[in-house]
Short mmCIF file of C-alpha atoms and ligand atoms in Angstrom, two decimals:
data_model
loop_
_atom_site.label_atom_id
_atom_site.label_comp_id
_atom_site.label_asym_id
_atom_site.label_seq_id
_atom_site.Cartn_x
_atom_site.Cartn_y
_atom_site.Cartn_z
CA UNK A 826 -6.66 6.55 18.94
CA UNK A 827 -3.63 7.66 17.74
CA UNK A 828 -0.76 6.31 15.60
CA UNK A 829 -0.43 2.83 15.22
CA UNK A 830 3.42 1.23 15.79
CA UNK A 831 5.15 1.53 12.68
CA UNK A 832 5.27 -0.94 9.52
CA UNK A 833 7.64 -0.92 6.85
CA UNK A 834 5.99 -2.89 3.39
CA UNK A 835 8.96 -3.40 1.32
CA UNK A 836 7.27 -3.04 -2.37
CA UNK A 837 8.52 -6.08 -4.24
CA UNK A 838 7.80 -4.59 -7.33
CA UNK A 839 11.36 -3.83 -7.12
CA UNK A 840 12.64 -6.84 -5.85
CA UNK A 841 14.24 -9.22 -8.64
CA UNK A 842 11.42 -11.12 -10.41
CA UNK A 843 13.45 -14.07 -11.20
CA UNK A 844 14.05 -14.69 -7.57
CA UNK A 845 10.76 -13.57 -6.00
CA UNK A 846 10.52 -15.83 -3.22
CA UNK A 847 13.74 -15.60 -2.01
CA UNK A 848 14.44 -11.83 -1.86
CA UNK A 849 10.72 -11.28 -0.46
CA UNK A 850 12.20 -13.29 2.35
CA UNK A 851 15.30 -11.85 2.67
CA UNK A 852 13.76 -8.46 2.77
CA UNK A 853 11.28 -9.98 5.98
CA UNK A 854 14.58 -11.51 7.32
CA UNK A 855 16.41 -8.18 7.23
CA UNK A 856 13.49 -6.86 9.87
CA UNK A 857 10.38 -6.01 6.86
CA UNK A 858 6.97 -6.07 8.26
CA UNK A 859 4.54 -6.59 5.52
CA UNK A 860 5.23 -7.16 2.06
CA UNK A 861 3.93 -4.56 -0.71
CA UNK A 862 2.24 -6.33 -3.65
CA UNK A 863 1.57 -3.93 -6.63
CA UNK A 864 -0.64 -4.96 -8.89
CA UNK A 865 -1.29 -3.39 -12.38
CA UNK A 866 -3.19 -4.05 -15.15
CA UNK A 867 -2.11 -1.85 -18.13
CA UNK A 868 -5.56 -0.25 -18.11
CA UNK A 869 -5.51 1.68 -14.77
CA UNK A 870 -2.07 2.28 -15.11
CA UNK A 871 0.56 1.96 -17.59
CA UNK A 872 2.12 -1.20 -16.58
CA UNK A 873 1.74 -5.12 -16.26
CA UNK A 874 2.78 -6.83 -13.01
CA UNK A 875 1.97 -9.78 -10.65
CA UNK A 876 -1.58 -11.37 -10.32
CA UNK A 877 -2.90 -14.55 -7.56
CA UNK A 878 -1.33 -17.14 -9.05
CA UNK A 879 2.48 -14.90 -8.06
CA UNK A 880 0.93 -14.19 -4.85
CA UNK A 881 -0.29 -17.68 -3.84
CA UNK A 882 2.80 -18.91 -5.34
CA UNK A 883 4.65 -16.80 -2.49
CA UNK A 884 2.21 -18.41 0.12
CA UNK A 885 3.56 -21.83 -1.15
CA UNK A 886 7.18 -20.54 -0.83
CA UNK A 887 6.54 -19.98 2.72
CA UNK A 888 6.12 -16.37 3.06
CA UNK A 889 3.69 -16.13 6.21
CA UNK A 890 3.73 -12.25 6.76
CA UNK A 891 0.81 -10.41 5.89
CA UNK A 892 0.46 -9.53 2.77
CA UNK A 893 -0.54 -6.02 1.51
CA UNK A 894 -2.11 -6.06 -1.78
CA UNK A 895 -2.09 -2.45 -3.87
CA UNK A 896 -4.85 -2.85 -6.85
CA UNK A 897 -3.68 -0.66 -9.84
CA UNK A 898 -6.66 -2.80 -11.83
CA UNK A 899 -10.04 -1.43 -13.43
CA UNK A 900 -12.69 -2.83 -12.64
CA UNK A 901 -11.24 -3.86 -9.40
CA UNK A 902 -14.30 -5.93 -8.19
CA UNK A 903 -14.18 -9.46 -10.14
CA UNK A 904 -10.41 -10.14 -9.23
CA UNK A 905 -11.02 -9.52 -5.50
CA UNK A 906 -12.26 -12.55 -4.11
CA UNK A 907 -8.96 -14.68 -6.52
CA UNK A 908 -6.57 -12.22 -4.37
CA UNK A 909 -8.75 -12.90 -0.96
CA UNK A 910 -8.38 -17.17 -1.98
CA UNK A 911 -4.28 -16.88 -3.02
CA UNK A 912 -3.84 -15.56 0.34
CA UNK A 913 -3.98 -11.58 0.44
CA UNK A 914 -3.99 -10.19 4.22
CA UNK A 915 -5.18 -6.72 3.05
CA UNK A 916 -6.30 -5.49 -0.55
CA UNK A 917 -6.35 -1.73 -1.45
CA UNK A 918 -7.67 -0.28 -4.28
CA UNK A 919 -8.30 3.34 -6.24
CA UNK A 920 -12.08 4.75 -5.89
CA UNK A 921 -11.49 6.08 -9.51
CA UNK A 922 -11.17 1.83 -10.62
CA UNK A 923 -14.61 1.23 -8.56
CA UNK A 924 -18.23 1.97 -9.79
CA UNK A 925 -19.40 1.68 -6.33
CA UNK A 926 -16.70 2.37 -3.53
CA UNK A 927 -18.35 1.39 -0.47
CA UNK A 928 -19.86 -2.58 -2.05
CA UNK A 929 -16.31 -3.06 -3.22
CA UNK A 930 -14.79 -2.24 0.58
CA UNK A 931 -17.65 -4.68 1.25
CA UNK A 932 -16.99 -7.33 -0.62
CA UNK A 933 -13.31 -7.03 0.24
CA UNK A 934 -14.39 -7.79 3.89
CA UNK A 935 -16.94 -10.81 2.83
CA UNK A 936 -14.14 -12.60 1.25
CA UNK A 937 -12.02 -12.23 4.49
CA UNK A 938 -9.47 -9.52 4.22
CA UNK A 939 -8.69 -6.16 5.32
CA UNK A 940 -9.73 -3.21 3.28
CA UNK A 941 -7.56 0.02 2.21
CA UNK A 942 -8.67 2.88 -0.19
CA UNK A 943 -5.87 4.60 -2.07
CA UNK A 944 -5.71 8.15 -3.30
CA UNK A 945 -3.58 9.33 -6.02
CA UNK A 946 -1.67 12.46 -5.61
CA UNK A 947 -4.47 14.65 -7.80
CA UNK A 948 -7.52 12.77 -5.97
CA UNK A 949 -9.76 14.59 -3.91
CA UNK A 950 -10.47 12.76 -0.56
CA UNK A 951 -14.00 13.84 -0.45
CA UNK A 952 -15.82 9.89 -0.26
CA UNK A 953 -13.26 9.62 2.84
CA UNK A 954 -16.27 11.59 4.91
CA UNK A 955 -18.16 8.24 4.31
CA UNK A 956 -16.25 5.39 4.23
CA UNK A 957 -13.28 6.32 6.66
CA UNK A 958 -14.87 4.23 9.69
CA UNK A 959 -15.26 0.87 7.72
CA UNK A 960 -11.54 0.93 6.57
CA UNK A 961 -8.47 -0.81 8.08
CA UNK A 962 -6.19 1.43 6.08
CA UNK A 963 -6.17 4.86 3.97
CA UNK A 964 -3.33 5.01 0.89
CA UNK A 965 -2.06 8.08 0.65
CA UNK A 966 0.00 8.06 -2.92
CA UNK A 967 3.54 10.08 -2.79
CA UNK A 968 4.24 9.24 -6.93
CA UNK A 969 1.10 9.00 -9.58
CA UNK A 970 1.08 5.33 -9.36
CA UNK A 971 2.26 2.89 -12.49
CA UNK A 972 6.31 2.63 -11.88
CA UNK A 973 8.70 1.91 -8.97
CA UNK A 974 11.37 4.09 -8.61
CA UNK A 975 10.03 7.79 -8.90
CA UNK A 976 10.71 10.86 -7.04
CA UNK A 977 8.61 11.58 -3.76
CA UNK A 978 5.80 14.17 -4.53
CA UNK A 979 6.07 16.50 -1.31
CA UNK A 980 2.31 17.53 -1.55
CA UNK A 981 1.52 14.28 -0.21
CA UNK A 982 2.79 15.55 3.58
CA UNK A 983 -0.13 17.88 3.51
CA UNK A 984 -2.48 15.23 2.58
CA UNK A 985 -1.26 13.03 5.25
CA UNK A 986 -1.43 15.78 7.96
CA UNK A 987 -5.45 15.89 6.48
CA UNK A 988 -6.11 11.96 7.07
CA UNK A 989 -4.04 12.00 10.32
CA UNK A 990 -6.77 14.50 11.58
CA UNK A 991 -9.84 12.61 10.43
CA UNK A 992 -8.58 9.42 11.61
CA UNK A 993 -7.61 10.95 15.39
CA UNK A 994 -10.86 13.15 15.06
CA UNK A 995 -13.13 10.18 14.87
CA UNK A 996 -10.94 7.92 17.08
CA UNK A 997 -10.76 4.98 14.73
CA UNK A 998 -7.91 2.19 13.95
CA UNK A 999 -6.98 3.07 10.54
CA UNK A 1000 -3.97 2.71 8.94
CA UNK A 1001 -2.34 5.60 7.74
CA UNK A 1002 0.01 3.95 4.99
CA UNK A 1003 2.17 6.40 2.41
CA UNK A 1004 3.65 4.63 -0.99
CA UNK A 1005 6.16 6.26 -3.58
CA UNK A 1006 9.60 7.57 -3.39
CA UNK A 1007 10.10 6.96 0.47
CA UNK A 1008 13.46 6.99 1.42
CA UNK A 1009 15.81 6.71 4.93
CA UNK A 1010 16.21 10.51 4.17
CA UNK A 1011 12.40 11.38 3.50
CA UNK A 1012 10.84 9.24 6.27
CA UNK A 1013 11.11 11.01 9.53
CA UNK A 1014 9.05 13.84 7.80
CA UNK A 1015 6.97 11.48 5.99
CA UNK A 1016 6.03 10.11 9.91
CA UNK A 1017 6.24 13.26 11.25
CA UNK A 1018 3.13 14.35 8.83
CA UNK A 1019 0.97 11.23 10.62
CA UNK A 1020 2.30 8.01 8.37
CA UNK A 1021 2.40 4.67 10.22
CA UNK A 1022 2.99 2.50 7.92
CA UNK A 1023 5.63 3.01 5.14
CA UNK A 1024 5.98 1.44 1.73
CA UNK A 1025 8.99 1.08 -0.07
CA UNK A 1026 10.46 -0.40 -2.83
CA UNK A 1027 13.97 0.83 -4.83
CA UNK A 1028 15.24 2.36 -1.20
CA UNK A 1029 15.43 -1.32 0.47
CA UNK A 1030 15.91 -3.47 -2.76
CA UNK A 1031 18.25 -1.60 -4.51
CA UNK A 1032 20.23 -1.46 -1.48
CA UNK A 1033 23.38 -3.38 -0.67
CA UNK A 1034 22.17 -4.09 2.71
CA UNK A 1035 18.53 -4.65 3.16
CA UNK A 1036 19.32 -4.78 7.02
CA UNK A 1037 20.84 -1.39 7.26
CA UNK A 1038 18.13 0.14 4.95
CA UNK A 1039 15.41 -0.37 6.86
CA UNK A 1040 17.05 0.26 10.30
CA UNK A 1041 17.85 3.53 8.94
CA UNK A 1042 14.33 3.94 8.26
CA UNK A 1043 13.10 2.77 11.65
CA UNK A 1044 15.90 5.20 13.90
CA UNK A 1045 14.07 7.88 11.29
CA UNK A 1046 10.67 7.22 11.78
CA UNK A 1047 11.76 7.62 15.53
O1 5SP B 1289 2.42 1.47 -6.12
C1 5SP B 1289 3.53 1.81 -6.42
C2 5SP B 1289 3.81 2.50 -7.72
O2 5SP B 1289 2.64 2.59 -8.44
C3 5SP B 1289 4.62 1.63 -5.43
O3 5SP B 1289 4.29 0.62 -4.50
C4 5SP B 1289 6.03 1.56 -5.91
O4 5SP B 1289 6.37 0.29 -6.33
C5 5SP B 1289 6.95 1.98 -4.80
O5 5SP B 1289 8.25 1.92 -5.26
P1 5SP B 1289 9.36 3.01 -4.85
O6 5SP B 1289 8.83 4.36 -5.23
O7 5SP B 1289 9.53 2.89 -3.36
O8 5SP B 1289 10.55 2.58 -5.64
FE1 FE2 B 1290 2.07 0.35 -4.30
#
């Protein structure tokens, strides 16, 4: 198994809150994949964003693409199934927010979604060795997570080249997702260190044309 076709998650954390609905769907129009759902609980991280009720609120809207949910929350467990019911497609969260890593990947899958683990830039990926084959997606963090808008931490390429191997080692379909300061100009070496799927917020929001952002980023990923 090797790489998986590419996604691009536009991170609607930057996206204008006022008008959620409609630039989340302008951002899918303009050729988006999944949409990036950051979640934080200013515990785990420094910040206060979005919970179910915004996300099922987008399902009423009418936003049918699948919907990637990033869990900045500690504890992580109790909100998972509301996320799983308000219509999340896949929910990741931070084994540092999780007593017991491999019950909350399982009770992400009871409550019928896909299940990503997400490492911080300073997190050792040591509990990968046992949980890599019952995950649909490994979070590899490019910023220490909390705020849109930071600058790409390049020691993240060597921690995606490390995944890449596991994941092609032991054959499995994993997602190999990266999230933090990607850009048109960073991308093709983001991909080139084993990324498939590609999250990114300020690059495609705060651009004038969401369109030619992230066909930039596409003829980059190559
Ligand atoms: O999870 C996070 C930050 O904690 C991200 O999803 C950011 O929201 C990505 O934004 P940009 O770095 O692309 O602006
Ligand atoms: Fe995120």
């Amino acid at each position: 198994m090797s790489k998986q076709s590419p996604i691009i998650a536009p991170s609607i954390l930057a996206a204008d809150f006022a008008r959620l609905g409609e630039d989340t769907a302008a951002a899918l129009a303009a050729g988006a994949d999944w949409v990036h759902f950051d979640v934080m609980d200013n515990h785990y991280v420094p910040n206060l964003t979005m919970g179910p009720m915004a996300l099922s609120a987008l399902r009423k809207y009418g936003i049918a693409a699948p919907i990637d949910v990033h869990l900045m929350v500690k504890p992580v467990d109790r909100i998972v199934p509301d996320f799983a019911k308000a219509g999340a497609t896949l929910v990741s969260f931070h084994p540092e927010a999780s007593e017991h890593v491999d019950r909350t990947i399982g009770l992400i899958k009871d409550s019928g979604c896909q299940a990503g683990l997400v490492f911080n830039p300073a997190t050792s990926l040591d509990c990968l060795d046992y949980v890599l084959d019952k995950l649909d997606l490994v979070l590899i963090m490019s910023v220490n997570p909390g705020f849109g808008g930071q600058k790409f931490i390049p020691m993240a390429l060597e921690k995606l080249r490390r995944v890449r191997r596991m994941i092609d080692e032991r054959g499995l379909p994993v997602r190999l997702e990266v999230d933090g300061g990607v850009t048109a100009e960073n991308i093709g070496a983001i991909a080139a260190a084993g990324a498939d799927t590609f999250v990114a917020g300020s690059a495609i929001f705060h651009a004038k044309d969401y369109r030619a952002e992230i066909a930039a980023m596409r003829a980059a990923i190559g």
